[in-house]
Every structure is written in C-alpha cells, then in structure tokens.
Amino acid sequence: MTGGTMRIGMVGLGRMGAYMVRRLIEDGHECVAYDKSVQAVQAAAAVGAIGVSSPADLIARLPAPRAVWIMVPAAAVDTVIAQLRPLLARGDMLVDGGNSHYSDDIRRADELRGGGIHYLDVGTSGGVLGLEQGYCLMVGGEKETFDRLEPIFATLSPGGRIPAATGEARTAADTAPMGYMYCGPSGAGHFVKMVHNGIEYGVMAAYAEGLSVLQSADVGLRGRETDAETTPLEHPRLFQYRFDIAAITEVWRHGSIISSRLLDLTARALAADPALASFSGRVSDSGEGRWTVQAAIEMGVPAHVLSAALYARFASRGKGEYADKVLSAMRLAFGGHGERKG
C-alpha cells in the first residue's frame, strides 16, 4: 500500500476527536464530522471538515466502503454502534479509538462480522499534544482492514507517513518506529493500550511520590511535637533542605535517564504553579489501570507497582477514609491513643 488520501467519518469531537480531525485535514484527508454538540460540529467545519447533524447524514456523505472512526467514552460506544449499524452496508469499517475494554471489542467484532462490517479497536495515546506531535496507535482486528485504513493511521501517527515499500508485506516492526502498529486480532489494540495506561499510572505515581519526598526534605527545620503520639525525628540535621521542586523537575528534563513526556508536563505545571495550589489532589481513574490489574490477577502475573498506583488513586478520592477511621478507633480502644488534629 503506498498511501493516498481518504474520506473518513468522525463521531465524537471532544478534545482528541476534534484534534484528530484537524490533523487528518491538514494532511489532505477529508473528514465528515458529527457530534451531539452543535458547537463542536461548527468548530470542526471551521477547520475544513464536512459538518453533519445526524449519523444518517454522516453515512450519506461517505463513499462505499465507508470508514467511520468512533471517538467517544467507552460507555457510549455501543450506543453509537447501535445508531450506525442500520445505516451501514457489507464492507463498511468501524474504528473504536477510545478506551474500551478489550473483551467488548471481541464481542462487537463478532456481532458486526455477521453483517459483513469490519471492526478495529485502536488504542490511542497522545492526548491534547497529539495535534502537533501525533498519536501513538495500537490496532487490533483484521489485518486486511488495518491495511485498508493505513493511510489514516500513518497521518495520525508521529511519523506522519507510511514506511517505504520493500516488496514484502509490512510487519509491526516496520510501522512501530512511525508510531502505529498492528497488534493482533480483535481486542489486541485495546489490550496493549490498557497495559500502556496501567504503566502510565505507575510512572505518574513514582514521579509524584519522589517529588513529595523532596518537598518534605526540610522536616528537620520544622517544629515537631514531642509526645507519645508523634514519632520523633531521630536526626533532624539530615533533613534541612528546602528544594526548588520546579527547578529540579526542569533539570531532570535535560540529560536525565528519567526524562519523559510526563516529566515535561510536570515541570510545566510546577513552573506555572509551584505550590500546585490550584489542584485538590483528587485523581480519577478511567478504568484502564484497574483492568490491567484485573487481567494480571486472572493471568497470575505479579503487578505490584501498578496495583499500588491504582490504590493510590482510590485513596486520593477519600476511598480510604473509613479504613482510617477504623484504625483510629482500634488505637483508641487498645491503647487510649486519641486522634491528633492537623
């Protein structure tokens, strides 16, 4: 396959969907864009997309065999497919680029296959930076469908092009350096993305905990209570550092072995708000981290770091408050240890 431009439908014009439309248009592809938000459709039309007001209008604007990319929350994918399915014909292609559970992909592919509709699950990483830097794409489903849509994947990826033809069928090793790859049969793309996000949880937690240690390194300069309820600081002289955390994250970005895009974003946030006063510390999880841990449990694979990072997110949302109260109640009951305030 040598590339070429295509017309593709995009359902879902949130932050990533809208930026993907822009990246595709800038590379010469045509996009038919639909979203429940009229304003989102108008914004897509303003950058060159063909804005439509209904799924039926979207399908009518696409040449057969049609290609439709669904970029909506995982919980809404089945609803969107139910809207599109009566409008589709044999040979049409659906792509779920969100964060669905891979077991749902296997089910959907089986259900759609009976009507001759091809389904790909595409794990998509890149966030709001993808417009400029491209998206990392992990694709599951039929290899033939992947090949047909490769010009779309190539444009969206950081590489921005299809690798040069060698006379042989391209493999994952050929396209992976470009930022996209065929991972395997249905569910494979989202399985890989699921683990990707589980790793993301762990890496983020490591940065957060390390910076927290640095932020507390001046504990030896602070006054501490001297009572039975407070563990004494044995060597205050060893903890009298007041670090510039923003500067440390910046220096780590240059030449450090732990430099990364996540560190870049952390440094940017700290430069804008050194005390992170605008954040509450409540961290959500959209599902992929817990799915990774669940899969590890079912397969019997140890995942200590990923599990701890997931539980840390639960704790950030107050999910550990009751357990903490139980601990306080037990300490009071067996030792008369009252709670300290503050």
mmCIF file of C-alpha atoms in Angstrom:
data_model
loop_
_atom_site.group_PDB
_atom_site.id
_atom_site.type_symbol
_atom_site.label_atom_id
_atom_site.label_comp_id
_atom_site.label_asym_id
_atom_site.label_seq_id
_atom_site.Cartn_x
_atom_site.Cartn_y
_atom_site.Cartn_z
ATOM 1 C CA MET A 1 0.000 0.000 0.000
ATOM 2 C CA THR A 2 1.532 3.323 -0.964
ATOM 3 C CA GLY A 3 -0.802 5.704 0.854
ATOM 4 C CA GLY A 4 -3.189 8.282 -0.548
ATOM 5 C CA THR A 5 -5.958 10.438 0.817
ATOM 6 C CA MET A 6 -9.252 9.115 2.137
ATOM 7 C CA ARG A 7 -12.637 10.372 3.311
ATOM 8 C CA ILE A 8 -13.485 9.196 6.807
ATOM 9 C CA GLY A 9 -16.302 9.893 9.241
ATOM 10 C CA MET A 10 -15.552 11.004 12.804
ATOM 11 C CA VAL A 11 -18.162 10.522 15.522
ATOM 12 C CA GLY A 12 -17.160 12.353 18.683
ATOM 13 C CA LEU A 13 -15.493 15.747 18.596
ATOM 14 C CA GLY A 14 -14.144 16.075 22.101
ATOM 15 C CA ARG A 15 -10.587 17.179 22.765
ATOM 16 C CA MET A 16 -8.946 14.268 20.971
ATOM 17 C CA GLY A 17 -11.549 13.707 18.274
ATOM 18 C CA ALA A 18 -11.514 17.355 17.207
ATOM 19 C CA TYR A 19 -7.717 17.454 17.077
ATOM 20 C CA MET A 20 -7.593 14.228 15.082
ATOM 21 C CA VAL A 21 -9.953 15.743 12.524
ATOM 22 C CA ARG A 22 -7.657 18.740 12.192
ATOM 23 C CA ARG A 23 -4.561 16.577 11.762
ATOM 24 C CA LEU A 24 -6.251 14.483 9.085
ATOM 25 C CA ILE A 25 -7.472 17.529 7.172
ATOM 26 C CA GLU A 26 -4.070 19.171 7.306
ATOM 27 C CA ASP A 27 -2.630 16.082 5.590
ATOM 28 C CA GLY A 28 -5.191 16.191 2.785
ATOM 29 C CA HIS A 29 -7.794 13.701 4.013
ATOM 30 C CA GLU A 30 -11.497 14.593 4.019
ATOM 31 C CA CYS A 31 -13.430 14.288 7.278
ATOM 32 C CA VAL A 32 -17.176 14.132 7.814
ATOM 33 C CA ALA A 33 -17.690 15.184 11.420
ATOM 34 C CA TYR A 34 -20.586 14.512 13.793
ATOM 35 C CA ASP A 35 -21.146 15.203 17.478
ATOM 36 C CA LYS A 36 -24.172 15.767 19.682
ATOM 37 C CA SER A 37 -22.777 19.244 20.313
ATOM 38 C CA VAL A 38 -23.713 21.627 17.519
ATOM 39 C CA GLN A 39 -20.879 23.918 18.599
ATOM 40 C CA ALA A 40 -18.347 21.100 18.249
ATOM 41 C CA VAL A 41 -19.559 20.335 14.727
ATOM 42 C CA GLN A 42 -19.367 24.007 13.797
ATOM 43 C CA ALA A 43 -15.808 24.201 15.123
ATOM 44 C CA ALA A 44 -14.816 21.183 13.017
ATOM 45 C CA ALA A 45 -16.427 22.705 9.942
ATOM 46 C CA ALA A 46 -14.465 25.897 10.538
ATOM 47 C CA VAL A 47 -11.192 23.994 10.033
ATOM 48 C CA GLY A 48 -12.355 22.243 6.865
ATOM 49 C CA ALA A 49 -14.447 19.275 7.969
ATOM 50 C CA ILE A 50 -17.837 18.463 6.483
ATOM 51 C CA GLY A 51 -20.106 19.051 9.458
ATOM 52 C CA VAL A 52 -23.292 16.978 9.717
ATOM 53 C CA SER A 53 -26.232 16.961 12.108
ATOM 54 C CA SER A 54 -27.013 13.235 12.357
ATOM 55 C CA PRO A 55 -25.470 9.770 11.979
ATOM 56 C CA ALA A 56 -27.606 9.240 8.876
ATOM 57 C CA ASP A 57 -26.229 12.394 7.284
ATOM 58 C CA LEU A 58 -22.687 11.268 8.153
ATOM 59 C CA ILE A 59 -23.134 7.892 6.454
ATOM 60 C CA ALA A 60 -24.735 9.537 3.410
ATOM 61 C CA ARG A 61 -21.644 11.716 2.930
ATOM 62 C CA LEU A 62 -19.214 8.781 2.879
ATOM 63 C CA PRO A 63 -18.340 6.727 -0.213
ATOM 64 C CA ALA A 64 -18.615 2.933 -0.020
ATOM 65 C CA PRO A 65 -16.934 1.099 1.540
ATOM 66 C CA ARG A 66 -17.395 3.591 4.368
ATOM 67 C CA ALA A 67 -14.918 4.170 7.179
ATOM 68 C CA VAL A 68 -16.150 5.642 10.462
ATOM 69 C CA TRP A 69 -13.924 6.447 13.451
ATOM 70 C CA ILE A 70 -15.755 6.478 16.802
ATOM 71 C CA MET A 71 -14.092 8.689 19.420
ATOM 72 C CA VAL A 72 -16.440 8.696 22.396
ATOM 73 C CA PRO A 73 -16.245 7.486 26.028
ATOM 74 C CA ALA A 74 -16.197 3.697 26.395
ATOM 75 C CA ALA A 75 -19.679 3.644 27.928
ATOM 76 C CA ALA A 76 -21.150 5.299 24.816
ATOM 77 C CA VAL A 77 -19.571 3.128 22.115
ATOM 78 C CA ASP A 78 -22.330 0.508 21.972
ATOM 79 C CA THR A 79 -24.961 3.253 21.716
ATOM 80 C CA VAL A 80 -23.130 4.845 18.788
ATOM 81 C CA ILE A 81 -22.709 1.498 17.049
ATOM 82 C CA ALA A 82 -26.432 0.794 17.503
ATOM 83 C CA GLN A 83 -27.191 4.114 15.788
ATOM 84 C CA LEU A 84 -24.813 3.444 12.913
ATOM 85 C CA ARG A 85 -25.399 -0.248 12.272
ATOM 86 C CA PRO A 86 -28.742 0.007 10.407
ATOM 87 C CA LEU A 87 -27.130 2.577 8.112
ATOM 88 C CA LEU A 88 -24.079 0.508 7.221
ATOM 89 C CA ALA A 89 -23.556 -1.997 4.420
ATOM 90 C CA ARG A 90 -21.302 -5.004 3.885
ATOM 91 C CA GLY A 91 -17.672 -3.983 3.596
ATOM 92 C CA ASP A 92 -18.002 -0.859 5.752
ATOM 93 C CA MET A 93 -15.461 -0.312 8.538
ATOM 94 C CA LEU A 94 -15.882 0.909 12.110
ATOM 95 C CA VAL A 95 -12.979 2.023 14.296
ATOM 96 C CA ASP A 96 -13.246 2.481 18.063
ATOM 97 C CA GLY A 97 -10.394 4.808 19.009
ATOM 98 C CA GLY A 98 -11.413 5.276 22.652
ATOM 99 C CA ASN A 99 -10.551 3.227 25.721
ATOM 100 C CA SER A 100 -12.974 0.313 25.547
ATOM 101 C CA HIS A 101 -12.359 -2.900 27.449
ATOM 102 C CA TYR A 102 -10.814 -5.397 25.047
ATOM 103 C CA SER A 103 -13.484 -8.011 25.829
ATOM 104 C CA ASP A 104 -16.088 -5.614 24.416
ATOM 105 C CA ASP A 105 -14.069 -5.402 21.204
ATOM 106 C CA ILE A 106 -14.164 -9.178 20.784
ATOM 107 C CA ARG A 107 -17.937 -9.152 21.265
ATOM 108 C CA ARG A 108 -18.519 -6.228 18.895
ATOM 109 C CA ALA A 109 -16.329 -7.688 16.171
ATOM 110 C CA ASP A 110 -18.247 -10.973 16.379
ATOM 111 C CA GLU A 111 -21.613 -9.204 16.253
ATOM 112 C CA LEU A 112 -20.672 -6.981 13.316
ATOM 113 C CA ARG A 113 -18.966 -9.699 11.335
ATOM 114 C CA GLY A 114 -22.305 -11.375 10.616
ATOM 115 C CA GLY A 115 -23.392 -8.294 8.675
ATOM 116 C CA GLY A 116 -20.109 -8.042 6.811
ATOM 117 C CA ILE A 117 -18.991 -4.985 8.776
ATOM 118 C CA HIS A 118 -15.336 -4.790 9.774
ATOM 119 C CA TYR A 119 -14.352 -3.541 13.223
ATOM 120 C CA LEU A 120 -10.992 -2.314 14.510
ATOM 121 C CA ASP A 121 -10.079 -1.426 18.075
ATOM 122 C CA VAL A 122 -7.431 1.284 18.198
ATOM 123 C CA GLY A 123 -5.733 2.242 21.426
ATOM 124 C CA THR A 124 -4.882 5.922 21.025
ATOM 125 C CA SER A 125 -2.298 7.769 23.110
ATOM 126 C CA GLY A 126 -1.213 11.358 22.740
ATOM 127 C CA GLY A 127 -3.879 13.435 24.436
ATOM 128 C CA VAL A 128 -4.113 17.109 23.600
ATOM 129 C CA LEU A 129 -0.490 17.055 22.399
ATOM 130 C CA GLY A 130 -1.415 14.737 19.539
ATOM 131 C CA LEU A 131 -2.437 17.519 17.172
ATOM 132 C CA GLU A 132 1.143 18.716 16.845
ATOM 133 C CA GLN A 133 3.146 15.666 17.869
ATOM 134 C CA GLY A 134 0.973 12.860 16.547
ATOM 135 C CA TYR A 135 -0.747 9.923 18.213
ATOM 136 C CA CYS A 136 0.629 6.526 19.168
ATOM 137 C CA LEU A 137 -1.827 3.996 17.717
ATOM 138 C CA MET A 138 -2.192 0.342 18.748
ATOM 139 C CA VAL A 139 -4.537 -1.509 16.372
ATOM 140 C CA GLY A 140 -6.457 -4.751 16.805
ATOM 141 C CA GLY A 141 -8.775 -6.557 14.380
ATOM 142 C CA GLU A 142 -8.480 -7.935 10.871
ATOM 143 C CA LYS A 143 -5.117 -7.285 9.258
ATOM 144 C CA GLU A 144 -6.781 -6.610 5.887
ATOM 145 C CA THR A 145 -8.888 -3.826 7.403
ATOM 146 C CA PHE A 146 -5.813 -2.358 9.066
ATOM 147 C CA ASP A 147 -4.092 -2.305 5.672
ATOM 148 C CA ARG A 148 -7.025 -0.512 4.037
ATOM 149 C CA LEU A 149 -7.028 2.209 6.688
ATOM 150 C CA GLU A 150 -3.261 2.530 6.978
ATOM 151 C CA PRO A 151 -3.168 5.998 5.330
ATOM 152 C CA ILE A 152 -5.327 7.258 8.234
ATOM 153 C CA PHE A 153 -3.116 5.648 10.873
ATOM 154 C CA ALA A 154 0.024 6.966 9.201
ATOM 155 C CA THR A 155 -1.282 10.539 9.138
ATOM 156 C CA LEU A 156 -2.369 10.455 12.777
ATOM 157 C CA SER A 157 0.900 8.916 13.967
ATOM 158 C CA PRO A 158 4.040 10.901 14.847
ATOM 159 C CA GLY A 159 5.720 9.536 11.729
ATOM 160 C CA GLY A 160 3.038 11.063 9.537
ATOM 161 C CA ARG A 161 3.681 8.747 6.593
ATOM 162 C CA ILE A 162 3.597 5.119 5.501
ATOM 163 C CA PRO A 163 7.033 3.436 5.501
ATOM 164 C CA ALA A 164 8.594 2.948 2.079
ATOM 165 C CA ALA A 165 7.551 -0.227 0.266
ATOM 166 C CA THR A 166 10.068 -3.073 0.343
ATOM 167 C CA GLY A 167 8.271 -5.509 -1.933
ATOM 168 C CA GLU A 168 7.091 -7.523 1.081
ATOM 169 C CA ALA A 169 4.127 -7.119 3.395
ATOM 170 C CA ARG A 170 4.954 -4.691 6.178
ATOM 171 C CA THR A 171 5.165 -6.005 9.718
ATOM 172 C CA ALA A 172 4.683 -4.343 13.094
ATOM 173 C CA ALA A 173 8.430 -3.844 13.213
ATOM 174 C CA ASP A 174 8.177 -1.706 10.070
ATOM 175 C CA THR A 175 5.455 0.627 11.310
ATOM 176 C CA ALA A 176 6.219 0.754 15.043
ATOM 177 C CA PRO A 177 9.007 3.338 14.592
ATOM 178 C CA MET A 178 6.409 5.556 12.899
ATOM 179 C CA GLY A 179 4.169 5.391 15.972
ATOM 180 C CA TYR A 180 1.473 2.935 14.843
ATOM 181 C CA MET A 181 1.286 -0.834 14.629
ATOM 182 C CA TYR A 182 -0.984 -3.799 14.047
ATOM 183 C CA CYS A 183 -1.077 -5.671 17.372
ATOM 184 C CA GLY A 184 -3.204 -8.708 16.527
ATOM 185 C CA PRO A 185 -6.819 -9.905 16.337
ATOM 186 C CA SER A 186 -9.842 -8.177 17.848
ATOM 187 C CA GLY A 187 -9.163 -6.739 21.284
ATOM 188 C CA ALA A 188 -5.390 -6.713 20.852
ATOM 189 C CA GLY A 189 -5.154 -2.966 20.285
ATOM 190 C CA HIS A 190 -7.103 -2.083 23.398
ATOM 191 C CA PHE A 191 -5.323 -4.776 25.431
ATOM 192 C CA VAL A 192 -1.995 -3.129 24.618
ATOM 193 C CA LYS A 193 -3.431 0.325 25.359
ATOM 194 C CA MET A 194 -4.884 -0.977 28.631
ATOM 195 C CA VAL A 195 -1.446 -2.066 29.818
ATOM 196 C CA HIS A 196 0.041 1.181 28.470
ATOM 197 C CA ASN A 197 -2.313 3.123 30.751
ATOM 198 C CA GLY A 198 -1.574 0.831 33.686
ATOM 199 C CA ILE A 199 2.120 1.619 33.238
ATOM 200 C CA GLU A 200 1.200 5.295 32.992
ATOM 201 C CA TYR A 201 -0.420 5.064 36.434
ATOM 202 C CA GLY A 202 2.769 3.586 37.879
ATOM 203 C CA VAL A 203 5.123 6.103 36.276
ATOM 204 C CA MET A 204 2.964 9.011 37.370
ATOM 205 C CA ALA A 205 2.831 7.665 40.923
ATOM 206 C CA ALA A 206 6.623 7.295 41.008
ATOM 207 C CA TYR A 207 7.147 10.912 39.978
ATOM 208 C CA ALA A 208 4.517 12.101 42.458
ATOM 209 C CA GLU A 209 5.959 10.153 45.384
ATOM 210 C CA GLY A 210 9.539 11.139 44.599
ATOM 211 C CA LEU A 211 8.680 14.819 44.399
ATOM 212 C CA SER A 212 6.741 14.501 47.641
ATOM 213 C CA VAL A 213 9.884 13.171 49.358
ATOM 214 C CA LEU A 214 11.849 16.152 48.043
ATOM 215 C CA GLN A 215 9.135 18.571 49.132
ATOM 216 C CA SER A 216 9.316 17.178 52.705
ATOM 217 C CA ALA A 217 13.123 17.246 52.957
ATOM 218 C CA ASP A 218 13.012 20.338 55.215
ATOM 219 C CA VAL A 219 11.255 18.466 58.024
ATOM 220 C CA GLY A 220 14.313 18.924 60.224
ATOM 221 C CA LEU A 221 13.774 22.681 60.144
ATOM 222 C CA ARG A 222 10.197 22.450 61.327
ATOM 223 C CA GLY A 223 8.998 22.302 64.900
ATOM 224 C CA ARG A 224 7.668 18.881 65.900
ATOM 225 C CA GLU A 225 5.537 17.785 68.805
ATOM 226 C CA THR A 226 7.275 15.709 71.470
ATOM 227 C CA ASP A 227 4.657 13.350 72.804
ATOM 228 C CA ALA A 228 3.715 9.702 72.731
ATOM 229 C CA GLU A 229 1.641 10.122 69.587
ATOM 230 C CA THR A 230 4.391 11.559 67.373
ATOM 231 C CA THR A 231 7.328 9.537 66.089
ATOM 232 C CA PRO A 232 10.460 11.581 66.867
ATOM 233 C CA LEU A 233 12.780 12.648 64.067
ATOM 234 C CA GLU A 234 15.986 10.922 65.058
ATOM 235 C CA HIS A 235 18.402 13.055 63.022
ATOM 236 C CA PRO A 236 16.907 16.489 62.235
ATOM 237 C CA ARG A 237 20.266 17.653 60.867
ATOM 238 C CA LEU A 238 19.875 15.259 57.952
ATOM 239 C CA PHE A 239 16.608 16.790 56.740
ATOM 240 C CA GLN A 240 17.202 20.508 56.404
ATOM 241 C CA TYR A 241 16.889 21.009 52.657
ATOM 242 C CA ARG A 242 14.468 23.414 51.056
ATOM 243 C CA PHE A 243 14.429 22.387 47.436
ATOM 244 C CA ASP A 244 13.093 24.267 44.426
ATOM 245 C CA ILE A 245 10.908 21.434 43.136
ATOM 246 C CA ALA A 246 10.051 23.227 39.896
ATOM 247 C CA ALA A 247 13.747 23.700 39.118
ATOM 248 C CA ILE A 248 14.519 20.071 39.936
ATOM 249 C CA THR A 249 11.903 18.786 37.507
ATOM 250 C CA GLU A 250 13.339 21.144 34.903
ATOM 251 C CA VAL A 251 16.925 19.972 35.350
ATOM 252 C CA TRP A 252 15.802 16.350 35.168
ATOM 253 C CA ARG A 253 14.351 17.058 31.736
ATOM 254 C CA HIS A 254 17.850 17.647 30.340
ATOM 255 C CA GLY A 255 20.045 14.581 30.081
ATOM 256 C CA SER A 256 18.468 12.608 32.931
ATOM 257 C CA ILE A 257 17.664 8.946 32.459
ATOM 258 C CA ILE A 258 14.204 9.586 33.941
ATOM 259 C CA SER A 259 13.279 12.325 31.478
ATOM 260 C CA SER A 260 9.954 11.736 29.750
ATOM 261 C CA ARG A 261 6.916 13.483 28.322
ATOM 262 C CA LEU A 262 5.182 13.055 31.680
ATOM 263 C CA LEU A 263 8.094 14.814 33.363
ATOM 264 C CA ASP A 264 7.860 17.607 30.776
ATOM 265 C CA LEU A 265 4.223 18.143 31.680
ATOM 266 C CA THR A 266 5.003 18.024 35.411
ATOM 267 C CA ALA A 267 7.735 20.632 35.027
ATOM 268 C CA ARG A 268 5.372 22.849 33.061
ATOM 269 C CA ALA A 269 2.691 22.592 35.765
ATOM 270 C CA LEU A 270 5.160 23.394 38.544
ATOM 271 C CA ALA A 271 6.580 26.353 36.639
ATOM 272 C CA ALA A 272 3.080 27.815 36.393
ATOM 273 C CA ASP A 273 2.019 26.941 39.957
ATOM 274 C CA PRO A 274 4.974 25.902 42.198
ATOM 275 C CA ALA A 275 2.743 25.085 45.168
ATOM 276 C CA LEU A 276 0.135 23.374 42.956
ATOM 277 C CA ALA A 277 -2.412 25.434 44.860
ATOM 278 C CA SER A 278 -4.959 25.133 42.059
ATOM 279 C CA PHE A 279 -5.168 21.328 42.480
ATOM 280 C CA SER A 280 -7.079 19.397 45.120
ATOM 281 C CA GLY A 281 -5.175 16.136 44.707
ATOM 282 C CA ARG A 282 -8.253 14.143 43.750
ATOM 283 C CA VAL A 283 -7.126 11.764 40.981
ATOM 284 C CA SER A 284 -9.638 9.911 38.815
ATOM 285 C CA ASP A 285 -9.133 6.593 37.029
ATOM 286 C CA SER A 286 -10.950 5.970 33.774
ATOM 287 C CA GLY A 287 -10.772 2.185 34.034
ATOM 288 C CA GLU A 288 -7.668 1.031 32.168
ATOM 289 C CA GLY A 289 -5.485 0.824 35.291
ATOM 290 C CA ARG A 290 -7.923 -1.396 37.154
ATOM 291 C CA TRP A 291 -8.490 -3.507 34.020
ATOM 292 C CA THR A 292 -4.730 -4.043 33.801
ATOM 293 C CA VAL A 293 -4.580 -5.187 37.415
ATOM 294 C CA GLN A 294 -7.624 -7.449 36.921
ATOM 295 C CA ALA A 295 -6.007 -9.035 33.864
ATOM 296 C CA ALA A 296 -2.766 -9.547 35.793
ATOM 297 C CA ILE A 297 -4.693 -11.282 38.581
ATOM 298 C CA GLU A 298 -6.504 -13.571 36.139
ATOM 299 C CA MET A 299 -3.228 -14.460 34.410
ATOM 300 C CA GLY A 300 -1.325 -14.849 37.679
ATOM 301 C CA VAL A 301 1.201 -12.159 36.763
ATOM 302 C CA PRO A 302 2.633 -10.055 39.637
ATOM 303 C CA ALA A 303 1.934 -6.332 39.182
ATOM 304 C CA HIS A 304 2.950 -4.762 42.489
ATOM 305 C CA VAL A 305 3.645 -1.235 41.253
ATOM 306 C CA LEU A 306 0.581 -0.972 39.023
ATOM 307 C CA SER A 307 -1.664 -2.222 41.832
ATOM 308 C CA ALA A 308 -0.224 0.251 44.332
ATOM 309 C CA ALA A 309 -0.630 3.122 41.870
ATOM 310 C CA LEU A 310 -4.279 2.194 41.300
ATOM 311 C CA TYR A 311 -4.996 2.047 45.034
ATOM 312 C CA ALA A 312 -3.279 5.404 45.498
ATOM 313 C CA ARG A 313 -5.831 6.915 43.111
ATOM 314 C CA PHE A 314 -8.654 5.411 45.140
ATOM 315 C CA ALA A 315 -7.149 6.890 48.318
ATOM 316 C CA SER A 316 -6.883 10.332 46.687
ATOM 317 C CA ARG A 317 -10.665 10.353 46.333
ATOM 318 C CA GLY A 318 -11.278 9.628 50.015
ATOM 319 C CA LYS A 319 -11.940 5.918 49.497
ATOM 320 C CA GLY A 320 -9.626 5.106 52.417
ATOM 321 C CA GLU A 321 -11.272 7.400 54.943
ATOM 322 C CA TYR A 322 -13.430 4.730 56.558
ATOM 323 C CA ALA A 323 -10.467 2.377 56.930
ATOM 324 C CA ASP A 324 -8.507 5.204 58.561
ATOM 325 C CA LYS A 325 -11.360 5.769 60.990
ATOM 326 C CA VAL A 326 -11.330 2.055 61.872
ATOM 327 C CA LEU A 327 -7.600 2.309 62.596
ATOM 328 C CA SER A 328 -8.162 5.317 64.850
ATOM 329 C CA ALA A 329 -10.950 3.509 66.681
ATOM 330 C CA MET A 330 -8.741 0.472 67.326
ATOM 331 C CA ARG A 331 -5.823 2.583 68.581
ATOM 332 C CA LEU A 332 -8.092 4.410 70.968
ATOM 333 C CA ALA A 333 -9.628 1.143 72.184
ATOM 334 C CA PHE A 334 -6.445 -0.800 72.862
ATOM 335 C CA GLY A 335 -4.087 1.964 73.925
ATOM 336 C CA GLY A 336 -6.109 5.036 74.685
ATOM 337 C CA HIS A 337 -4.475 6.815 71.776
ATOM 338 C CA GLY A 338 -6.594 9.810 70.849
ATOM 339 C CA GLU A 339 -6.502 11.305 67.397
ATOM 340 C CA ARG A 340 -4.208 14.233 66.781
ATOM 341 C CA LYS A 341 -5.743 17.122 64.903
ATOM 342 C CA GLY A 342 -3.848 18.628 61.962
#
